mmCIF file of C-alpha atoms in Angstrom:
data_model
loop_
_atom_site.group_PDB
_atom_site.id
_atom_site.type_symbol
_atom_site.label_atom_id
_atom_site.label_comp_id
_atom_site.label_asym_id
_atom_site.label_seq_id
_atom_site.Cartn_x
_atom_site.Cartn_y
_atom_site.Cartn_z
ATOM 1 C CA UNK A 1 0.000 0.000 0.000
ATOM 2 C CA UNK A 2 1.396 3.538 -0.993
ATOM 3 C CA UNK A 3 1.573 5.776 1.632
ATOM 4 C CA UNK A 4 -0.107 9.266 0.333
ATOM 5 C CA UNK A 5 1.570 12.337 1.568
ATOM 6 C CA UNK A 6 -0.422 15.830 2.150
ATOM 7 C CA UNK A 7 0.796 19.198 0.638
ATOM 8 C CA UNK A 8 -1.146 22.382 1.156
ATOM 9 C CA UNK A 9 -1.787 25.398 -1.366
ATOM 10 C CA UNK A 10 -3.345 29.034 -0.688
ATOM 11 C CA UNK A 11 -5.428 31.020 -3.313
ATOM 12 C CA UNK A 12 -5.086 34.671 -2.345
ATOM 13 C CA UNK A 13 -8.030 36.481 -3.578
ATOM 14 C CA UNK A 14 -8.040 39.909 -3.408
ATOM 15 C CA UNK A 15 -11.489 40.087 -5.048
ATOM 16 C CA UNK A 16 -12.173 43.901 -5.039
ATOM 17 C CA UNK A 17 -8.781 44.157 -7.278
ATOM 18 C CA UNK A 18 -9.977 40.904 -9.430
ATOM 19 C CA UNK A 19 -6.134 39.366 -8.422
ATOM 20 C CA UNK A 20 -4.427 36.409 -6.694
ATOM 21 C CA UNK A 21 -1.201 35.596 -4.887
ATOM 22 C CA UNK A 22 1.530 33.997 -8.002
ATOM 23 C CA UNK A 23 4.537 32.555 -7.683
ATOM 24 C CA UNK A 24 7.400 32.249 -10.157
ATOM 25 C CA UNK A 25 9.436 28.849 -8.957
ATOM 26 C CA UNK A 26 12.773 29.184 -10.611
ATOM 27 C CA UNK A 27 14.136 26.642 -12.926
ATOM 28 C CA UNK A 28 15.027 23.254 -11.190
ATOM 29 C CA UNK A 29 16.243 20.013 -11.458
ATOM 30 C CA UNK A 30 12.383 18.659 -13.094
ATOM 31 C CA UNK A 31 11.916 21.694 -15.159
ATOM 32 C CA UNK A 32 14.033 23.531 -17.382
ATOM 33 C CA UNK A 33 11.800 26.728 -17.232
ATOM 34 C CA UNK A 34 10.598 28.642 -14.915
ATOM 35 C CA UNK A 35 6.744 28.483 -13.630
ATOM 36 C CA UNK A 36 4.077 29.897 -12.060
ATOM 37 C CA UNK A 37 2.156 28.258 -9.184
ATOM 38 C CA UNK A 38 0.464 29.399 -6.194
ATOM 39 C CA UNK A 39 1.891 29.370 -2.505
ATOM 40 C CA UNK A 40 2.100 26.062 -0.864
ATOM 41 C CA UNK A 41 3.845 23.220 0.294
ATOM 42 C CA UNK A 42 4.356 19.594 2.074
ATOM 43 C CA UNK A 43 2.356 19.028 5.551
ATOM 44 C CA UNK A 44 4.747 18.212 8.269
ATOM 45 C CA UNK A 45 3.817 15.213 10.110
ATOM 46 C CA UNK A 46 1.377 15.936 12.771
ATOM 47 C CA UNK A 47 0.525 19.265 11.707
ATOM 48 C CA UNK A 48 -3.563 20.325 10.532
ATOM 49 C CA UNK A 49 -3.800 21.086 6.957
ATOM 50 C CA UNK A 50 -5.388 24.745 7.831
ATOM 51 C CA UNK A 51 -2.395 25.346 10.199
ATOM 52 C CA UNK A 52 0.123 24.266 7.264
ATOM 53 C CA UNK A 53 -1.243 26.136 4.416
ATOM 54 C CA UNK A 54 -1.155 29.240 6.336
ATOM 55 C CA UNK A 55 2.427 28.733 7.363
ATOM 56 C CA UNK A 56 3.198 28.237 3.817
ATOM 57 C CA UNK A 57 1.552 31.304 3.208
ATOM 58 C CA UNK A 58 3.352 33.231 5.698
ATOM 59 C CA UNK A 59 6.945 31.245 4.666
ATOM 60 C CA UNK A 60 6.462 31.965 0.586
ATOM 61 C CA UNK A 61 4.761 35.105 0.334
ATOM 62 C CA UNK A 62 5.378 37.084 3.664
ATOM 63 C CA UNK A 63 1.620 37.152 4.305
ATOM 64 C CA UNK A 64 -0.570 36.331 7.706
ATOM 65 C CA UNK A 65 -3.611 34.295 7.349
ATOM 66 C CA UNK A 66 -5.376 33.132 10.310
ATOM 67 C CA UNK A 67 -6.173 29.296 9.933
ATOM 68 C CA UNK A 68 -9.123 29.418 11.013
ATOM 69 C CA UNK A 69 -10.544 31.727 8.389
ATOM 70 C CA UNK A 70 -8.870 29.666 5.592
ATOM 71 C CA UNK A 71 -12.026 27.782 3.671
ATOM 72 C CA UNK A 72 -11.381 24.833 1.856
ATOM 73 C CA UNK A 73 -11.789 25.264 -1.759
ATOM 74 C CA UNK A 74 -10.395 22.507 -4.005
ATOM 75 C CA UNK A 75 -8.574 18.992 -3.757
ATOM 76 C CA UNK A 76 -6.624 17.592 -5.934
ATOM 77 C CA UNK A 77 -5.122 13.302 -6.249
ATOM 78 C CA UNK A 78 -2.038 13.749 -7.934
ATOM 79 C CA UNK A 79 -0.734 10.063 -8.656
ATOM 80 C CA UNK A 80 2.783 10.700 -9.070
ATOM 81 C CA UNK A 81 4.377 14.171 -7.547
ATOM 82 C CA UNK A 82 7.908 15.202 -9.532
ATOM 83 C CA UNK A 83 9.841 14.940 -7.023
ATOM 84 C CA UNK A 84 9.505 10.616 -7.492
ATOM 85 C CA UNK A 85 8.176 9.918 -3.904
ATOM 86 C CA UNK A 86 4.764 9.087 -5.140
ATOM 87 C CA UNK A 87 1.260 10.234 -5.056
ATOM 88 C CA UNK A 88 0.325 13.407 -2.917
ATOM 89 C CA UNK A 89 -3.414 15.122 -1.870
ATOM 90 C CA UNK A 90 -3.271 18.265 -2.071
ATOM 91 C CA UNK A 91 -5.568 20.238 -0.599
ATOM 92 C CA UNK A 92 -6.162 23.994 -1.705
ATOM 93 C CA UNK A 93 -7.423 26.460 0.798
ATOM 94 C CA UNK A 94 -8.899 30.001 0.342
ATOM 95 C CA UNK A 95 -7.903 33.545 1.733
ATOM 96 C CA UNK A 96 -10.031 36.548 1.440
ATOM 97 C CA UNK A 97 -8.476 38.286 4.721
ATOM 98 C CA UNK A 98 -4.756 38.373 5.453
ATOM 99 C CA UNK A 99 -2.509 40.769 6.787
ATOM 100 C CA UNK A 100 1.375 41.815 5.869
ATOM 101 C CA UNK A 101 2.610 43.180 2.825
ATOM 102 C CA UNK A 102 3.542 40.772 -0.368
ATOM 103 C CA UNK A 103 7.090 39.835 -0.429
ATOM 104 C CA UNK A 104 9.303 37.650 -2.319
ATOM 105 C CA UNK A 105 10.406 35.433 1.493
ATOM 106 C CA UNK A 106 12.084 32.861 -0.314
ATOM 107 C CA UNK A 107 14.360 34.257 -3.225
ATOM 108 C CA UNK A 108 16.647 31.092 -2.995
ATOM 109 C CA UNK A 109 13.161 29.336 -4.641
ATOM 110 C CA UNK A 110 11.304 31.414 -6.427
ATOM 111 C CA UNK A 111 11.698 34.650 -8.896
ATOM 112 C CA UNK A 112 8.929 36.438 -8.147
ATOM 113 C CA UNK A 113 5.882 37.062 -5.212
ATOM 114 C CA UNK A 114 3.369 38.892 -7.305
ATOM 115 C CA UNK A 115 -0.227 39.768 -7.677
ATOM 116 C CA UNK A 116 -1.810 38.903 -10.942
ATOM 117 C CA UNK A 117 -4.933 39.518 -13.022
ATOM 118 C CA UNK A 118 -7.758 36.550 -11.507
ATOM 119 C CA UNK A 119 -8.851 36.851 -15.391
ATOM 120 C CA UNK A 120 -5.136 36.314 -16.883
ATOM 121 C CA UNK A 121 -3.331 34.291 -14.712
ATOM 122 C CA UNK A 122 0.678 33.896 -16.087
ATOM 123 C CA UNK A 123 1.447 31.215 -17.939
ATOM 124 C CA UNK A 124 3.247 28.101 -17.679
ATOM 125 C CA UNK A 125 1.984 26.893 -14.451
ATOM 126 C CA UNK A 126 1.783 24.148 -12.661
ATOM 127 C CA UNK A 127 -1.449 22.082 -13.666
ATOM 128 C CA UNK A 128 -2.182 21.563 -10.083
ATOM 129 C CA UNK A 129 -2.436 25.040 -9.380
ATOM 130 C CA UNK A 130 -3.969 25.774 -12.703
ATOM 131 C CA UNK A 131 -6.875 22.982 -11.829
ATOM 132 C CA UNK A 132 -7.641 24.664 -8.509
ATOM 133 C CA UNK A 133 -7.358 28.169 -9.548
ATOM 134 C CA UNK A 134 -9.796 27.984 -12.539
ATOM 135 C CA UNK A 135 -12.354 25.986 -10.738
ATOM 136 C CA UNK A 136 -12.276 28.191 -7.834
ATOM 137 C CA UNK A 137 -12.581 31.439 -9.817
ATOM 138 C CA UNK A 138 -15.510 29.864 -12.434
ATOM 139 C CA UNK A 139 -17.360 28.169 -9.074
ATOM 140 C CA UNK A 140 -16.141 24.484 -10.289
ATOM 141 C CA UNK A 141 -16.137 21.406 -9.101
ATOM 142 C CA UNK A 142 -13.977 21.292 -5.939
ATOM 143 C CA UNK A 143 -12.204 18.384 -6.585
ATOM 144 C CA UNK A 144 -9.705 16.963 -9.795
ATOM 145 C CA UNK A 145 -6.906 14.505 -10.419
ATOM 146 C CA UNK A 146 -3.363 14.863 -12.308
ATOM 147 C CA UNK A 147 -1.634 12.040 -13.930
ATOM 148 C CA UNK A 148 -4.375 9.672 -13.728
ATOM 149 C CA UNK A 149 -4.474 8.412 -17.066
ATOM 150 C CA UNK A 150 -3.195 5.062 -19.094
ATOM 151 C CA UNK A 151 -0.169 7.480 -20.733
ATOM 152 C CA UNK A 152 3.159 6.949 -18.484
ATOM 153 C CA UNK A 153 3.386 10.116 -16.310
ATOM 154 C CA UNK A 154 6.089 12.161 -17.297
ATOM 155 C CA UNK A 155 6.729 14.529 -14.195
ATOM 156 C CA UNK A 156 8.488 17.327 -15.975
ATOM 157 C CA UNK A 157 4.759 18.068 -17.814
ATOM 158 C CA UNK A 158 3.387 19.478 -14.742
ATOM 159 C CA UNK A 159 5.492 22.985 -16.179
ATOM 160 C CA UNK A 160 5.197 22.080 -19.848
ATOM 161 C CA UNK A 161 9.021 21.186 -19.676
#
């Protein structure tokens, strides 16, 4: 039985501007561009999912969310993550209140900490955070997969690499 480990993701929504919280992940070992994705990361063990997204929040982005308000928006069943340790749920959590200014907190990771249009959101991203963004902002079904298909998962197409 494969073990399935938790990651966490925040949609910013600053809905009287019409934008959301980006993220420009630099180049890396699994992708040979750079690409956009939202902020997030892996659930240490022990920790509650609201807790962890808004401490990736806070890590990624330099912005305070209270866990409690965080609402649950989309999940997503990835069957192979691209980092070769397996499947992953990700969960995707909403913020319409935070506090803090927007800041680039992790420049060793990513390129850019920026707001962008809810209607044109940057382009490659990751599908993951493409799935839950789009479904959120066009009231979709809360819930999709990635890599679940009879094609052999190539990891690197979660950036279009």
């Amino acid at each position: 039985m494969e073990t399935l480990r938790q990651a966490v993701a925040v949609i910013v929504h600053d809905r009287p501007r019409g934008r959301v919280v980006t993220i420009r992940y630099a180049s890396d070992s699994w992708s040979r561009t750079p690409a956009w994705t939202i902020p997030g990361g892996k659930v240490e063990v022990g920790e509650r999912l609201d807790e962890a997204a808004a401490r990736e929040l806070r890590e990624e982005s330099g912005l305070f969310a209270d866990p409690d308000s965080l609402r649950l928006v989309h999940t997503v069943q990835v069957r192979a993550g691209w980092d070769g340790q397996g499947p992953f749920l990700l969960s995707v959590f909403l913020a319409t209140a935070w506090h803090g200014e927007l800041t680039n907190a992790e420049p060793d990771k990513h390129l850019a900490v920026t707001w962008s249009p809810a209607e044109a959101l940057p382009l490659p991203m990751f599908p993951t955070s493409y799935a839950a963004l789009t479904r959120y902002l066009s009231g979709g079904r809360g819930f999709s997969t990635h890599g679940w298909t009879d094609d052999p998962f190539d990891p690197r197409a979660l950036v279009g690499a």
